[in-house]
Coordinates of C-alpha atoms in Angstrom, one line a residue:
Chain E
M16 CA 52.3 109.6 103.9
A17 CA 50.1 106.7 103.0
L18 CA 46.3 107.3 103.2
S19 CA 44.1 105.0 105.4
E20 CA 41.4 103.1 103.4
Q21 CA 38.7 105.2 105.1
A22 CA 40.4 108.5 104.4
R23 CA 40.9 107.4 100.7
A24 CA 37.2 106.4 100.4
S25 CA 36.1 109.6 101.9
E26 CA 38.4 111.7 99.6
R27 CA 37.1 109.8 96.5
D28 CA 33.6 110.6 97.5
R29 CA 34.3 114.2 98.1
I30 CA 36.2 114.7 94.9
A31 CA 33.5 112.9 92.8
Q32 CA 30.9 115.2 94.2
M33 CA 33.2 118.2 93.5
V34 CA 33.5 117.1 89.8
L35 CA 29.7 116.8 89.5
D36 CA 29.3 120.3 91.0
L37 CA 31.8 121.8 88.7
V38 CA 30.3 120.2 85.6
K39 CA 27.0 121.7 86.7
E40 CA 28.4 125.1 87.4
R41 CA 30.5 125.4 84.4
G42 CA 28.4 123.5 81.9
T43 CA 31.3 121.5 80.6
E44 CA 33.3 118.4 81.2
I45 CA 36.1 118.5 83.7
T46 CA 39.6 117.4 82.7
H47 CA 41.9 115.3 84.8
A48 CA 44.2 118.4 85.3
G49 CA 41.2 120.6 86.2
A50 CA 40.0 118.1 88.8
I51 CA 43.5 118.0 90.4
N52 CA 43.7 121.8 90.4
E53 CA 40.3 122.3 92.1
S54 CA 40.8 119.5 94.6
G55 CA 43.1 121.5 96.7
L56 CA 45.5 118.5 96.8
T57 CA 49.0 118.0 95.4
R58 CA 49.4 115.9 92.3
G59 CA 51.1 113.2 94.4
R60 CA 48.3 113.0 96.9
F61 CA 45.6 113.1 94.1
D62 CA 47.4 110.1 92.5
Q63 CA 47.1 108.2 95.7
I64 CA 43.3 108.7 95.6
F65 CA 42.7 108.0 91.9
D66 CA 44.9 105.8 89.8
D67 CA 44.2 107.7 86.6
Y68 CA 41.4 109.5 84.8
D69 CA 39.4 106.3 84.3
D70 CA 39.4 105.7 88.0
L71 CA 38.2 109.2 88.6
F72 CA 35.5 108.9 86.0
D73 CA 34.4 105.6 87.7
A74 CA 34.0 107.3 91.0
V75 CA 32.0 110.2 89.4
A76 CA 29.8 107.7 87.6
Q77 CA 29.3 105.7 90.8
K78 CA 28.3 108.8 92.8
W79 CA 25.9 109.9 90.1
L80 CA 24.3 106.4 89.8
H81 CA 24.1 105.7 93.5
P82 CA 20.4 106.6 93.8
H83 CA 19.7 104.2 91.0
L84 CA 21.5 101.5 92.8
L85 CA 19.6 102.1 96.0
V86 CA 16.1 102.0 94.4
M87 CA 17.1 98.8 92.5
E88 CA 18.1 97.1 95.8
E89 CA 14.9 98.5 97.4
V90 CA 12.7 96.9 94.8
L91 CA 14.7 93.6 95.0
A92 CA 13.9 93.4 98.7
T93 CA 10.1 93.7 98.2
H94 CA 7.7 90.8 97.9
L95 CA 5.6 92.3 95.2
P96 CA 4.1 90.2 92.3
P97 CA 6.6 89.8 89.5
Q98 CA 4.9 92.3 87.2
R99 CA 4.9 95.0 89.8
K100 CA 8.4 94.3 90.8
M101 CA 9.6 94.5 87.2
Y102 CA 7.7 97.7 86.7
E103 CA 9.0 99.3 89.8
F104 CA 12.6 98.2 88.9
F105 CA 12.4 100.4 85.8
A106 CA 9.9 103.1 86.9
R107 CA 11.9 104.2 90.0
R108 CA 15.0 104.7 88.0
F109 CA 13.2 106.5 85.3
A110 CA 11.6 108.8 87.9
I111 CA 15.1 109.8 89.2
S112 CA 16.4 110.5 85.7
R113 CA 13.3 112.5 84.7
E114 CA 13.5 114.5 87.9
R115 CA 17.1 115.3 87.2
F116 CA 16.5 116.2 83.6
R117 CA 13.6 118.6 84.5
E118 CA 15.6 120.3 87.2
D119 CA 18.6 121.1 85.0
P120 CA 18.3 119.9 81.4
E121 CA 21.8 121.3 80.4
F122 CA 23.6 119.6 83.2
F123 CA 21.7 116.4 82.4
T124 CA 22.7 116.6 78.7
I125 CA 26.3 117.0 79.5
L126 CA 26.3 114.0 81.9
C127 CA 24.6 111.9 79.1
E128 CA 27.3 113.0 76.7
M129 CA 30.0 112.0 79.2
G130 CA 28.3 108.7 79.8
A131 CA 27.7 108.0 76.2
A132 CA 31.2 108.8 75.3
N133 CA 32.3 106.5 78.1
M134 CA 29.8 103.6 77.8
E135 CA 32.4 101.0 78.6
R136 CA 33.4 102.9 81.8
V137 CA 29.9 102.5 83.3
R138 CA 29.9 98.8 82.1
S139 CA 30.2 97.7 85.8
F140 CA 27.0 99.5 86.6
V141 CA 25.2 98.1 83.6
D142 CA 26.4 94.6 84.6
L143 CA 25.1 95.0 88.1
A144 CA 21.6 96.2 86.9
D145 CA 21.5 93.2 84.5
H146 CA 22.4 90.9 87.4
Y147 CA 19.5 92.2 89.5
Q148 CA 17.2 92.0 86.5
C149 CA 18.1 88.3 86.0
E150 CA 17.0 87.7 89.6
L151 CA 13.6 89.2 88.8
I152 CA 13.3 87.2 85.6
A153 CA 14.1 84.0 87.5
E154 CA 11.4 84.8 90.1
A155 CA 8.8 85.4 87.3
Q156 CA 9.8 82.2 85.5
A157 CA 9.2 80.3 88.8
E158 CA 5.7 81.6 88.4
G159 CA 5.4 80.5 84.8
F160 CA 6.2 83.6 82.9
F161 CA 8.7 83.7 80.0
A162 CA 8.2 80.0 79.4
G163 CA 10.7 78.3 77.0
L164 CA 13.2 81.2 77.1
E165 CA 16.6 81.3 78.6
I166 CA 17.2 83.9 81.2
D167 CA 19.9 85.7 79.2
E168 CA 17.6 85.8 76.1
T169 CA 14.8 87.1 78.2
L170 CA 17.1 89.8 79.7
S171 CA 18.2 91.0 76.3
L172 CA 14.7 91.1 74.9
I173 CA 13.3 93.0 78.0
N174 CA 16.2 95.4 77.9
Q175 CA 15.6 96.2 74.3
M176 CA 11.8 96.7 74.8
V177 CA 12.3 99.1 77.8
S178 CA 15.5 100.8 76.6
D179 CA 13.7 104.2 76.2
Y180 CA 13.1 104.1 80.0
T181 CA 16.7 103.1 80.9
L182 CA 18.9 105.1 78.5
P183 CA 18.9 108.6 79.9
D184 CA 19.4 110.1 76.4
A185 CA 15.8 109.1 75.5
L186 CA 14.6 111.8 77.7
L187 CA 16.4 114.3 75.6
Y188 CA 14.4 113.6 72.4
L189 CA 11.3 111.9 73.8
G190 CA 10.6 114.1 76.9
D191 CA 7.0 113.9 77.9
R192 CA 6.2 111.2 75.4
L193 CA 7.8 108.9 78.1
S194 CA 5.4 108.2 81.1
E195 CA 4.9 105.8 83.9
Q196 CA 1.6 104.9 82.3
K197 CA 3.2 103.8 79.1
L198 CA 5.9 102.0 80.9
A199 CA 3.3 100.0 82.9
R200 CA 1.6 99.1 79.6
I201 CA 4.9 97.9 78.1
V202 CA 5.7 95.8 81.2
D203 CA 2.2 94.2 81.1
T204 CA 2.7 93.5 77.3
I205 CA 5.9 91.8 78.1
F206 CA 4.5 89.6 80.8
I207 CA 1.5 88.6 78.7
G208 CA 3.2 88.3 75.3
L209 CA 6.8 87.2 75.9
S210 CA 7.5 83.5 75.8
G211 CA 9.3 80.9 73.7
E212 CA 6.2 78.8 73.4
A213 CA 3.7 81.1 71.7
G214 CA 3.9 83.3 68.7
S215 CA 6.1 83.0 65.7
E216 CA 3.8 84.8 63.4
A217 CA 6.1 87.8 62.9
A218 CA 9.0 85.9 61.4
G219 CA 7.0 83.7 59.1
V220 CA 8.6 80.6 57.7
N221 CA 9.6 81.3 54.2
S222 CA 11.3 84.6 53.6
L223 CA 13.8 84.7 56.4
T224 CA 17.0 83.1 57.5
L225 CA 17.1 83.8 61.2
A226 CA 20.4 84.9 62.6
N227 CA 21.3 83.3 65.9
Chain D
M27 CA 18.8 132.7 34.6
A28 CA 16.0 130.9 36.4
L29 CA 16.3 127.1 36.7
S30 CA 13.6 124.8 35.4
E31 CA 11.9 122.7 38.1
Q32 CA 13.5 119.6 36.6
A33 CA 17.0 121.1 36.5
R34 CA 16.6 122.2 40.1
A35 CA 15.6 118.8 41.2
S36 CA 18.3 117.1 39.4
E37 CA 20.9 119.5 40.9
R38 CA 19.5 119.0 44.4
D39 CA 19.9 115.3 44.0
R40 CA 23.4 115.6 42.5
I41 CA 24.6 117.9 45.3
A42 CA 23.0 115.9 48.1
Q43 CA 24.9 112.8 46.9
M44 CA 28.1 114.9 46.6
V45 CA 27.7 116.0 50.2
L46 CA 27.3 112.3 51.3
D47 CA 30.3 111.3 49.3
L48 CA 32.4 114.1 50.9
V49 CA 31.3 113.2 54.4
K50 CA 32.4 109.6 53.7
E51 CA 35.7 110.6 52.1
R52 CA 36.7 113.2 54.8
G53 CA 35.2 111.7 57.8
T54 CA 33.6 114.9 58.9
E55 CA 30.5 117.0 58.5
I56 CA 30.4 119.4 55.5
T57 CA 29.6 123.1 56.1
H58 CA 27.3 125.2 53.9
A59 CA 30.4 127.1 52.5
G60 CA 32.2 123.8 51.9
A61 CA 29.3 122.4 49.9
I62 CA 29.1 125.6 47.8
N63 CA 32.8 125.4 47.1
E64 CA 32.7 121.8 46.0
S65 CA 29.6 122.0 44.0
G66 CA 31.3 123.9 41.2
L67 CA 28.4 126.5 41.2
T68 CA 28.4 130.2 41.9
R69 CA 27.0 131.3 45.3
G70 CA 24.1 132.8 43.4
R71 CA 23.3 129.6 41.5
F72 CA 23.7 127.5 44.6
D73 CA 21.1 129.7 46.5
Q74 CA 18.6 129.1 43.7
I75 CA 18.9 125.4 44.4
F76 CA 18.9 125.5 48.2
D77 CA 17.3 128.2 50.2
D78 CA 19.6 127.8 53.1
Y79 CA 21.6 125.2 55.1
D80 CA 18.5 123.6 56.5
D81 CA 17.2 123.1 53.0
L82 CA 20.5 121.5 51.9
F83 CA 20.4 119.3 55.0
D84 CA 16.8 118.2 54.2
A85 CA 17.9 117.2 50.6
V86 CA 20.9 115.1 52.1
A87 CA 18.6 113.4 54.7
Q88 CA 16.1 112.6 52.0
K89 CA 18.8 111.1 49.8
W90 CA 20.2 109.0 52.7
L91 CA 16.7 107.9 53.9
H92 CA 15.4 107.1 50.4
P93 CA 16.0 103.3 50.6
H94 CA 14.1 103.3 53.9
L95 CA 11.1 105.1 52.3
L96 CA 11.1 102.5 49.4
V97 CA 11.0 99.4 51.7
M98 CA 8.3 100.9 53.8
E99 CA 6.2 101.5 50.8
E100 CA 7.0 98.1 49.5
V101 CA 5.8 96.5 52.8
L102 CA 2.6 98.6 52.8
A103 CA 1.7 97.3 49.4
T104 CA 1.9 93.6 50.5
H105 CA -1.0 91.5 51.6
L106 CA 0.8 89.8 54.5
P107 CA -0.8 89.0 57.8
P108 CA -0.5 92.0 60.2
Q109 CA 2.3 90.6 62.4
R110 CA 4.4 89.7 59.3
K111 CA 3.7 93.1 57.9
M112 CA 4.7 95.0 61.0
Y113 CA 7.8 92.9 61.4
E114 CA 8.8 93.5 57.8
F115 CA 8.1 97.2 58.2
F116 CA 10.9 97.4 60.9
A117 CA 13.2 94.5 59.8
R118 CA 13.8 95.8 56.3
R119 CA 14.9 99.2 57.5
F120 CA 16.9 97.7 60.2
A121 CA 18.7 95.5 57.6
I122 CA 19.6 98.6 55.5
S123 CA 21.0 100.4 58.6
R124 CA 23.0 97.4 59.8
E125 CA 24.4 96.8 56.2
R126 CA 25.5 100.5 56.1
F127 CA 27.0 100.4 59.6
R128 CA 29.0 97.1 58.9
E129 CA 30.3 98.6 55.6
D130 CA 31.6 101.7 57.0
P131 CA 31.2 102.2 60.8
E132 CA 32.9 105.6 60.8
F133 CA 30.8 107.1 58.1
F134 CA 27.7 105.7 59.7
T135 CA 28.7 107.2 63.1
I136 CA 29.1 110.7 61.5
L137 CA 25.7 110.4 59.8
C138 CA 24.1 109.4 63.1
E139 CA 25.7 112.4 64.9
M140 CA 24.5 114.7 62.0
G141 CA 21.0 113.2 62.3
A142 CA 21.0 113.3 66.2
A143 CA 22.1 116.9 66.2
N144 CA 19.3 117.7 63.7
M145 CA 16.5 115.5 64.9
E146 CA 13.9 118.2 64.1
R147 CA 15.2 118.5 60.5
V148 CA 14.4 114.8 59.8
R149 CA 11.0 115.3 61.4
S150 CA 9.2 115.1 58.1
F151 CA 10.6 111.6 57.6
V152 CA 9.7 110.5 61.1
D153 CA 6.2 111.8 60.5
L154 CA 5.8 109.9 57.3
A155 CA 7.1 106.6 58.9
D156 CA 4.5 107.2 61.7
H157 CA 1.8 107.8 59.1
Y158 CA 2.6 104.5 57.4
Q159 CA 2.7 102.7 60.8
C160 CA -0.7 104.0 61.7
E161 CA -2.0 102.3 58.5
L162 CA -0.6 99.0 59.7
I163 CA -2.0 99.5 63.2
A164 CA -5.5 100.2 61.8
E165 CA -5.3 97.0 59.6
A166 CA -4.3 95.0 62.7
Q167 CA -7.0 96.5 64.7
A168 CA -9.5 95.5 62.1
E169 CA -8.4 91.9 62.8
G170 CA -8.9 92.4 66.6
F171 CA -5.4 93.3 67.7
F172 CA -4.6 96.2 70.1
A173 CA -8.2 96.2 71.3
G174 CA -9.2 99.1 73.4
L175 CA -6.3 101.3 72.5
E176 CA -6.3 104.5 70.4
I177 CA -4.2 104.4 67.3
D178 CA -1.8 107.2 68.5
E179 CA -1.4 105.5 71.8
T180 CA -0.6 102.1 70.1
L181 CA 1.8 104.0 67.7
S182 CA 3.7 105.6 70.6
L183 CA 3.9 102.3 72.6
I184 CA 5.1 100.2 69.6
N185 CA 7.7 102.9 68.7
Q186 CA 9.0 102.8 72.3
M187 CA 9.3 99.0 72.2
V188 CA 11.1 98.7 69.0
S189 CA 13.2 102.0 69.2
D190 CA 16.5 99.9 69.3
Y191 CA 15.6 98.8 65.8
T192 CA 14.7 102.1 64.3
L193 CA 17.2 104.5 65.9
P194 CA 20.4 104.0 63.9
D195 CA 22.5 105.0 67.0
A196 CA 21.5 101.8 68.7
L197 CA 23.7 99.9 66.3
L198 CA 26.7 101.8 67.6
Y199 CA 26.4 100.5 71.2
L200 CA 24.4 97.3 70.8
G201 CA 25.8 96.0 67.5
D202 CA 25.3 92.2 67.2
R203 CA 22.9 92.1 70.2
L204 CA 20.4 93.4 67.7
S205 CA 19.0 90.6 65.4
E206 CA 16.1 89.9 63.2
Q207 CA 15.3 86.9 65.5
K208 CA 14.9 89.2 68.5
L209 CA 12.9 91.7 66.5
A210 CA 10.6 89.0 65.4
R211 CA 10.1 88.0 69.1
I212 CA 9.4 91.5 70.1
V213 CA 6.8 92.0 67.4
D214 CA 5.1 88.8 68.4
T215 CA 5.2 89.9 72.1
I216 CA 3.5 93.2 71.0
F217 CA 0.7 91.4 69.0
I218 CA 0.0 88.9 71.8
G219 CA 0.3 91.2 74.8
L220 CA -0.6 94.8 73.9
S221 CA -4.1 95.7 74.4
G222 CA -6.2 98.1 76.6
E223 CA -8.4 95.3 77.7
A224 CA -6.0 92.9 79.5
G225 CA -3.2 93.5 81.9
S226 CA -2.9 96.2 84.5
E227 CA -0.8 94.1 86.8
A228 CA 2.4 96.2 86.4
A229 CA 1.0 99.5 87.6
G230 CA -0.9 98.1 90.6
V231 CA -3.6 100.3 92.2
N232 CA -2.1 101.8 95.3
S233 CA 1.3 103.3 95.0
L234 CA 1.1 105.2 91.8
T235 CA -0.5 108.3 90.4
L236 CA -0.7 107.7 86.7
A237 CA 0.1 110.6 84.5
N238 CA -2.6 111.6 81.9

């Protein structure tokens, strides 16, 4: 019997949550066979819900990252000044990750490992976050920030400068050395200092061949 | 028979290099027993050279990080302007890591995993790099940069903003998205934008309780 779209979506959600609960309870990754077994479904029915393990992993990642998605959209809808908006864009996600890390460091570590081992699988999430961030950059550029830089270039530079606040693994080795206060200082530094029209002191002129 | 200090140092160096060669050749970490076995020494003699596995690991890490140490000291001895000096301090180490990564990505990945799993064991190296960087920060402050910030605060903020260029793991997932050109832009951004006397736009005043 074919599943209705609604029943399929609801089962995907239920099983994704079940996998997260099992990872937390058992302290280890859950295999495809393990998930089928625990789902209470036949193999045939399970395969109607998830094409394969990658598809199951996607659903689990989406479930886990859903709160991040909500706060990004929340920030995008505000009318804050560009610095505040950029700060909130990173700070709210960081606060979610830190809360989860503090609540259950072991569970958080395993999810980091699952994510790190499957970076390409959460690519769609990373792409969406980048897309939203480009909107913030465009708004800031309209107010004169990041002059002389392409949006993609700005995106890459900002992502590199705040990566300790977006990569969950950083919490594992930096812990309390990460703070909202420092993140705010970094965002201010970016808004004051990042442009294509000022500053080429660092690279000098003689001793470097610049890569493109 | 007791070893002379010189003979002990030379054996430490030889065995550290041997372990690196074995990791490269076999594509896997080398155990304490494996290192003893391959060293051609008796257990008793081996224990005169390395107190325990941690001590052996330290010697291997020191051997691997020695080129990094040399370029840091090289940069410290120059009389470049502070921006150039800070840039070179990070860029030369980054160039070593990238070269190693490109030459043998698998070997590099295993060494990252060994380092990541043993972060505290390379702590002495991280502390020394921080110590050198504090000298650069003090020199820059003498020329008016990073006004109103403590050295330790500045150190932590800069480390966070350039971490993609100092943590070797970043090469594994960012690859060619890391470049000297971007690093130079980041260092310029830091010198222009980072101070305690300008910019508190990001944090705002109402919606945040600042830590610390």
